[in-house]
Amino acid sequence: MKPITLTLPYPLSANRYWRPVKLGTHISIVPTKEAKQFRTEIGWLVKKAGITTPMPGRVQIDVRLYPNRPQDWQKRQRLHGAIWDDTVMCIDLDNANKVLLDALKGVAIEDDKWVRRIVAERMEPDEKGARVVLTITPLGVAQPQAGLFGEAA
């Protein structure tokens, strides 16, 4: 299988993706309505890209996160030079990865347990707007995990 590159919408923050729900004495963490909408949108974009089944087995995920470029970006660039983009509000890379992997699970990748390598980078905002450019690269075919004595689990 060849690597797949997708351009996806900017992810929700993890705080907006999950919410706690009290069930009697137990608290469960469940996806929010926004999260379900985000997952649905990701599913449609994956299908539009021609992906009909999740990539099987081990994968590498490369994430390039582009925050929204503010209207005053040129002023920020004059004031702060090459590090102007550090003044731009952006989701944390680790939160973005968690939300993206959850949305891709079962649609573009079989399961996030098969992700063996993640390369994430916050990019400089540009004229194309807030987005994620994500590449999924196969690393090998899934092998059934054996039990302690070699039997299939």
XYZ file of N, CA and C in Angstrom:
459
model
N 0.825 -1.183 0.000
C 0.000 0.000 0.000
C 0.870 1.246 0.000
N 0.418 2.277 -0.688
C 1.159 3.536 -0.771
C 0.741 4.481 0.353
N 1.606 5.454 0.667
C 1.220 6.472 1.648
C 0.001 7.260 1.153
N -0.797 7.720 2.081
C -1.996 8.502 1.788
C -1.829 9.865 2.441
N -2.055 10.940 1.683
C -2.003 12.288 2.241
C -3.400 12.893 2.198
N -3.822 13.418 3.333
C -5.152 14.018 3.471
C -5.028 15.437 4.006
N -5.862 16.333 3.514
C -5.984 17.664 4.099
C -7.294 17.679 4.867
N -7.184 17.906 6.168
C -8.328 17.798 7.070
C -8.570 19.121 7.785
N -9.780 19.306 8.325
C -10.045 20.533 9.080
C -9.217 20.578 10.360
N -8.997 21.783 10.825
C -8.278 22.004 12.075
C -9.006 21.263 13.201
N -8.287 20.507 14.017
C -8.956 19.686 15.044
C -9.512 20.497 16.211
N -10.502 19.914 16.851
C -11.039 20.462 18.096
C -10.008 20.267 19.198
N -10.121 21.044 20.258
C -9.265 20.775 21.415
C -9.797 19.526 22.117
N -8.940 18.863 22.846
C -9.349 17.659 23.577
C -10.452 17.982 24.586
N -10.430 19.196 25.138
C -11.462 19.593 26.105
C -12.837 19.727 25.456
N -12.870 20.053 24.171
C -14.148 20.159 23.458
C -14.535 18.839 22.805
N -13.601 17.895 22.741
C -13.846 16.613 22.080
C -14.502 15.602 23.022
N -14.066 15.587 24.269
C -14.610 14.649 25.253
C -15.228 15.407 26.414
N -16.206 14.766 27.052
C -16.815 15.354 28.246
C -17.131 14.238 29.236
N -17.054 14.552 30.521
C -17.395 13.544 31.532
C -18.913 13.435 31.701
N -19.395 12.220 31.882
C -20.814 11.962 32.134
C -20.906 11.074 33.365
N -21.721 11.481 34.319
C -21.882 10.698 35.542
C -22.973 9.657 35.326
N -22.620 8.398 35.537
C -23.559 7.280 35.432
C -23.641 6.614 36.799
N -24.555 7.080 37.624
C -24.638 6.575 38.995
C -23.435 7.054 39.786
N -22.619 6.109 40.243
C -21.408 6.475 40.984
C -20.174 6.480 40.091
N -20.363 6.136 38.837
C -19.253 6.019 37.889
C -19.250 7.212 36.921
N -18.080 7.698 36.582
C -17.957 8.779 35.598
C -17.302 8.216 34.345
N -17.946 8.411 33.217
C -17.401 7.981 31.922
C -17.048 9.207 31.094
N -16.050 9.060 30.247
C -15.667 10.122 29.317
C -16.235 9.742 27.955
N -17.058 10.614 27.393
C -17.718 10.320 26.116
C -17.460 11.450 25.122
N -17.505 11.143 23.822
C -17.345 12.195 22.814
C -18.528 13.173 22.854
N -18.244 14.437 22.605
C -19.284 15.460 22.557
C -19.988 15.428 21.203
N -21.042 16.205 21.085
C -21.759 16.333 19.811
C -20.811 16.897 18.743
N -19.994 17.881 19.147
C -18.995 18.466 18.235
C -18.019 17.405 17.737
N -17.606 16.523 18.643
C -16.668 15.451 18.286
C -17.287 14.519 17.259
N -18.549 14.180 17.458
C -19.239 13.296 16.509
C -19.346 13.950 15.137
N -19.606 15.258 15.110
C -19.660 15.992 13.842
C -18.283 16.009 13.173
N -17.234 16.216 13.978
C -15.868 16.236 13.453
C -15.521 14.880 12.847
N -15.846 13.801 13.563
C -15.589 12.442 13.062
C -16.328 12.180 11.753
N -17.571 12.610 11.680
C -18.366 12.435 10.460
C -17.722 13.184 9.298
N -17.289 14.421 9.551
C -16.636 15.218 8.503
C -15.342 14.549 8.037
N -14.562 14.040 8.972
C -13.324 13.335 8.627
C -13.658 12.111 7.775
N -14.685 11.370 8.163
C -15.106 10.192 7.403
C -15.445 10.528 5.962
N -16.185 11.609 5.754
C -16.540 12.018 4.390
C -15.308 12.432 3.591
N -14.395 13.161 4.227
C -13.179 13.595 3.526
C -12.294 12.407 3.156
N -12.231 11.418 4.032
C -11.447 10.209 3.757
C -12.053 9.462 2.568
N -13.377 9.318 2.553
C -14.051 8.651 1.426
C -13.875 9.438 0.134
N -13.956 10.759 0.234
C -13.772 11.626 -0.940
C -12.368 11.460 -1.527
N -11.400 11.157 -0.660
C -10.018 10.939 -1.108
C -9.833 9.561 -1.733
N -10.900 8.759 -1.764
C -10.829 7.448 -2.405
C -10.473 6.301 -1.483
N -10.454 6.555 -0.182
C -10.122 5.506 0.782
C -11.423 4.828 1.202
N -11.554 3.555 0.846
C -12.794 2.830 1.150
C -12.662 1.899 2.349
N -11.426 1.508 2.665
C -11.199 0.660 3.840
C -10.005 1.204 4.615
N -10.004 1.038 5.927
C -8.879 1.513 6.735
C -7.571 0.818 6.342
N -6.471 1.551 6.433
C -5.158 0.976 6.144
C -4.841 -0.066 7.218
N -4.536 -1.298 6.808
C -4.287 -2.353 7.793
C -2.867 -2.298 8.360
N -2.723 -2.773 9.570
C -1.406 -2.964 10.169
C -0.741 -1.701 10.668
N 0.556 -1.846 10.879
C 1.365 -0.769 11.443
C 1.474 0.411 10.483
N 1.372 1.616 11.059
C 1.449 2.825 10.245
C 2.288 3.887 10.934
N 2.750 4.812 10.116
C 3.374 6.041 10.596
C 2.429 7.168 10.236
N 2.255 8.113 11.143
C 1.400 9.273 10.905
C 2.282 10.518 10.943
N 2.249 11.287 9.869
C 2.939 12.581 9.819
C 1.872 13.666 9.850
N 1.966 14.551 10.832
C 0.966 15.597 11.029
C 1.631 16.957 10.849
N 1.073 17.753 9.953
C 1.507 19.145 9.792
C 0.298 20.022 10.125
N 0.389 20.697 11.267
C -0.708 21.490 11.801
C -0.509 22.958 11.432
N -1.445 23.494 10.675
C -1.400 24.892 10.257
C -2.447 25.683 11.039
N -2.025 26.550 11.977
C -3.010 27.388 12.665
C -3.534 28.473 11.715
N -4.616 29.109 12.116
C -5.181 30.186 11.314
C -4.244 31.394 11.352
N -4.035 32.024 10.205
C -3.172 33.205 10.166
C -3.999 34.426 10.569
N -3.584 35.136 11.621
C -4.360 36.292 12.068
C -4.253 37.454 11.081
N -5.216 38.366 11.163
C -5.219 39.508 10.249
C -3.987 40.385 10.433
N -3.459 40.449 11.656
C -2.300 41.307 11.926
C -0.964 40.559 11.823
N -0.914 39.522 11.009
C 0.286 38.688 10.940
C 1.516 39.473 10.486
N 1.340 40.443 9.588
C 2.500 41.218 9.109
C 3.065 42.091 10.226
N 2.184 42.655 11.048
C 2.625 43.442 12.202
C 3.401 42.546 13.172
N 2.870 41.359 13.426
C 3.553 40.407 14.309
C 4.916 40.020 13.742
N 4.976 39.876 12.432
C 6.231 39.501 11.777
C 7.273 40.611 11.936
N 6.831 41.872 11.803
C 7.758 43.000 11.991
C 8.254 43.065 13.434
N 7.342 42.854 14.388
C 7.691 42.955 15.807
C 8.560 41.804 16.303
N 8.259 40.594 15.845
C 8.891 39.400 16.412
C 9.831 38.669 15.459
N 9.924 39.126 14.225
C 10.830 38.496 13.266
C 10.451 37.064 12.947
N 11.459 36.209 12.875
C 11.270 34.823 12.439
C 10.395 34.001 13.387
N 10.242 34.455 14.629
C 9.426 33.680 15.581
C 8.015 34.258 15.743
N 7.567 35.061 14.778
C 6.249 35.693 14.882
C 5.131 34.676 15.065
N 5.280 33.501 14.463
C 4.196 32.517 14.538
C 4.038 31.926 15.942
N 5.017 32.146 16.831
C 4.864 31.708 18.222
C 3.806 32.535 18.953
N 3.435 33.699 18.397
C 2.415 34.550 19.013
C 1.002 34.155 18.588
N 0.895 33.186 17.679
C -0.403 32.762 17.152
C -0.973 31.646 18.024
N -2.246 31.775 18.376
C -2.914 30.753 19.184
C -3.034 29.458 18.381
N -2.662 28.341 19.017
C -2.665 27.054 18.323
C -2.898 25.934 19.332
N -3.625 24.902 18.909
C -3.837 23.726 19.749
C -2.483 23.044 20.004
N -2.308 22.458 21.186
C -1.086 21.699 21.482
C -0.991 20.513 20.531
N 0.223 20.202 20.094
C 0.411 19.084 19.167
C -0.072 17.761 19.750
N 0.181 17.528 21.038
C -0.246 16.247 21.616
C -1.767 16.129 21.660
N -2.459 17.227 21.951
C -3.926 17.200 21.926
C -4.449 16.996 20.509
N -3.828 17.659 19.549
C -4.238 17.504 18.145
C -4.074 16.053 17.711
N -2.953 15.439 18.069
C -2.714 14.038 17.694
C -3.784 13.120 18.265
N -4.115 13.288 19.530
C -5.107 12.418 20.172
C -6.464 12.533 19.481
N -6.890 13.751 19.201
C -8.182 13.986 18.550
C -8.171 13.438 17.123
N -7.088 13.677 16.389
C -7.002 13.194 15.004
C -6.994 11.668 14.943
N -6.217 11.023 15.803
C -6.166 9.558 15.794
C -7.526 8.957 16.130
N -8.233 9.573 17.064
C -9.562 9.074 17.402
C -10.507 9.204 16.204
N -10.422 10.315 15.477
C -11.298 10.535 14.320
C -10.938 9.627 13.142
N -9.662 9.253 13.011
C -9.212 8.404 11.896
C -9.457 6.916 12.149
N -9.616 6.551 13.417
C -9.779 5.143 13.806
C -11.010 4.536 13.133
N -10.784 3.423 12.448
C -11.869 2.724 11.778
C -12.255 3.305 10.433
N -11.649 4.434 10.061
C -11.965 5.086 8.790
C -10.749 5.074 7.866
N -9.631 5.625 8.350
C -8.404 5.662 7.549
C -7.353 4.694 8.083
N -7.400 4.422 9.390
C -6.520 3.425 10.007
C -7.399 2.453 10.789
N -6.945 1.203 10.909
C -7.755 0.207 11.627
C -7.975 0.603 13.079
N -6.884 0.942 13.746
C -6.948 1.250 15.171
C -5.693 2.040 15.519
N -5.806 2.956 16.481
C -4.626 3.738 16.847
C -3.563 2.906 17.556
N -3.893 1.676 17.953
C -2.868 0.797 18.542
C -1.823 0.394 17.499
N -2.152 0.522 16.207
C -1.225 0.169 15.128
C -0.302 1.322 14.735
N -0.484 2.488 15.348
C 0.391 3.627 15.049
C 1.708 3.407 15.778
N 2.780 3.242 15.017
C 4.099 2.966 15.593
C 4.999 4.198 15.623
N 4.673 5.197 14.841
C 5.503 6.404 14.792
C 4.592 7.582 14.465
N 4.780 8.672 15.209
C 4.064 9.916 14.927
C 5.104 11.021 14.795
N 5.039 11.738 13.686
C 5.883 12.909 13.476
C 4.927 14.090 13.367
N 4.993 15.006 14.325
C 4.064 16.135 14.345
C 4.845 17.440 14.309
N 4.338 18.374 13.531
C 5.016 19.657 13.384
C 3.986 20.770 13.272
N 4.212 21.817 14.035
C 3.383 23.017 13.921
C 4.003 23.880 12.832
N 3.208 24.204 11.838
C 3.696 24.954 10.692
C 3.392 26.445 10.860
N 4.043 27.253 10.028
C 3.763 28.683 10.024
C 2.411 28.918 9.354
N 1.554 29.735 9.964
C 0.255 30.011 9.345
C 0.428 30.610 7.950
N -0.467 30.241 7.043
C -0.381 30.771 5.683
C -1.754 31.207 5.190
N -1.796 31.610 3.919
C -3.037 32.142 3.341
C -4.121 31.083 3.130
N -3.779 29.804 3.236
C -4.765 28.735 3.009
C -5.652 28.470 4.223
N -5.319 29.061 5.365
C -6.158 28.915 6.549
C -5.794 27.734 7.430
N -6.544 27.609 8.524
C -6.303 26.556 9.516
C -6.662 25.196 8.931
N -5.744 24.234 9.120
C -5.960 22.890 8.579
C -4.885 21.952 9.114
N -5.055 20.678 8.786
C -4.054 19.662 9.083
C -3.748 18.940 7.780
N -2.479 18.797 7.463
C -2.066 17.958 6.334
C -1.447 16.723 6.969
N -2.078 15.590 6.713
C -1.739 14.359 7.410
C -1.358 13.285 6.396
N -0.239 12.614 6.619
C 0.185 11.515 5.750
C 0.233 10.235 6.573
N -0.414 9.197 6.038
C -0.414 7.878 6.675
C 0.431 6.962 5.804
N 1.490 6.409 6.383
C 2.408 5.540 5.654
C 2.382 4.142 6.262
N 2.134 3.110 5.444
C 2.147 1.744 5.979
C 3.564 1.325 6.357
N 3.703 0.616 7.470
C 5.011 0.132 7.919
C 5.126 -1.379 7.836
N 4.034 -2.063 7.614
C 4.062 -3.522 7.526
C 2.676 -4.084 7.726
N 2.546 -5.367 7.508
C 1.257 -6.042 7.625
C 1.033 -6.457 9.069
N -0.194 -6.354 9.513
C -0.550 -6.736 10.884
C -0.326 -8.222 11.100
N 0.255 -8.555 12.226
C 0.447 -9.952 12.614
C -0.416 -10.208 13.837
N -1.143 -11.329 13.873
C -1.922 -11.617 15.075
C -0.988 -11.774 16.268
N -1.383 -11.204 17.382
C -0.550 -11.274 18.569
C -0.682 -12.653 19.204
N 0.441 -13.249 19.525
C 0.441 -14.577 20.148
C 0.336 -14.432 21.655
N -0.225 -15.449 22.291
C -0.312 -15.491 23.739
C 1.040 -15.848 24.338
N 1.085 -16.017 25.624
C 2.310 -16.309 26.354
C 2.998 -17.580 25.866
N 2.222 -18.581 25.460
C 2.790 -19.855 25.037
C 2.737 -20.057 23.528
N 2.600 -18.966 22.766
C 2.646 -19.047 21.312
C 1.311 -19.269 20.633
N 0.247 -19.502 21.399
C -1.062 -19.709 20.783
C -1.648 -18.360 20.355
N -2.541 -18.390 19.380
C -3.187 -17.160 18.918
C -4.047 -16.598 20.034
N -3.998 -15.290 20.180
C -4.777 -14.645 21.249
C -6.211 -14.450 20.835
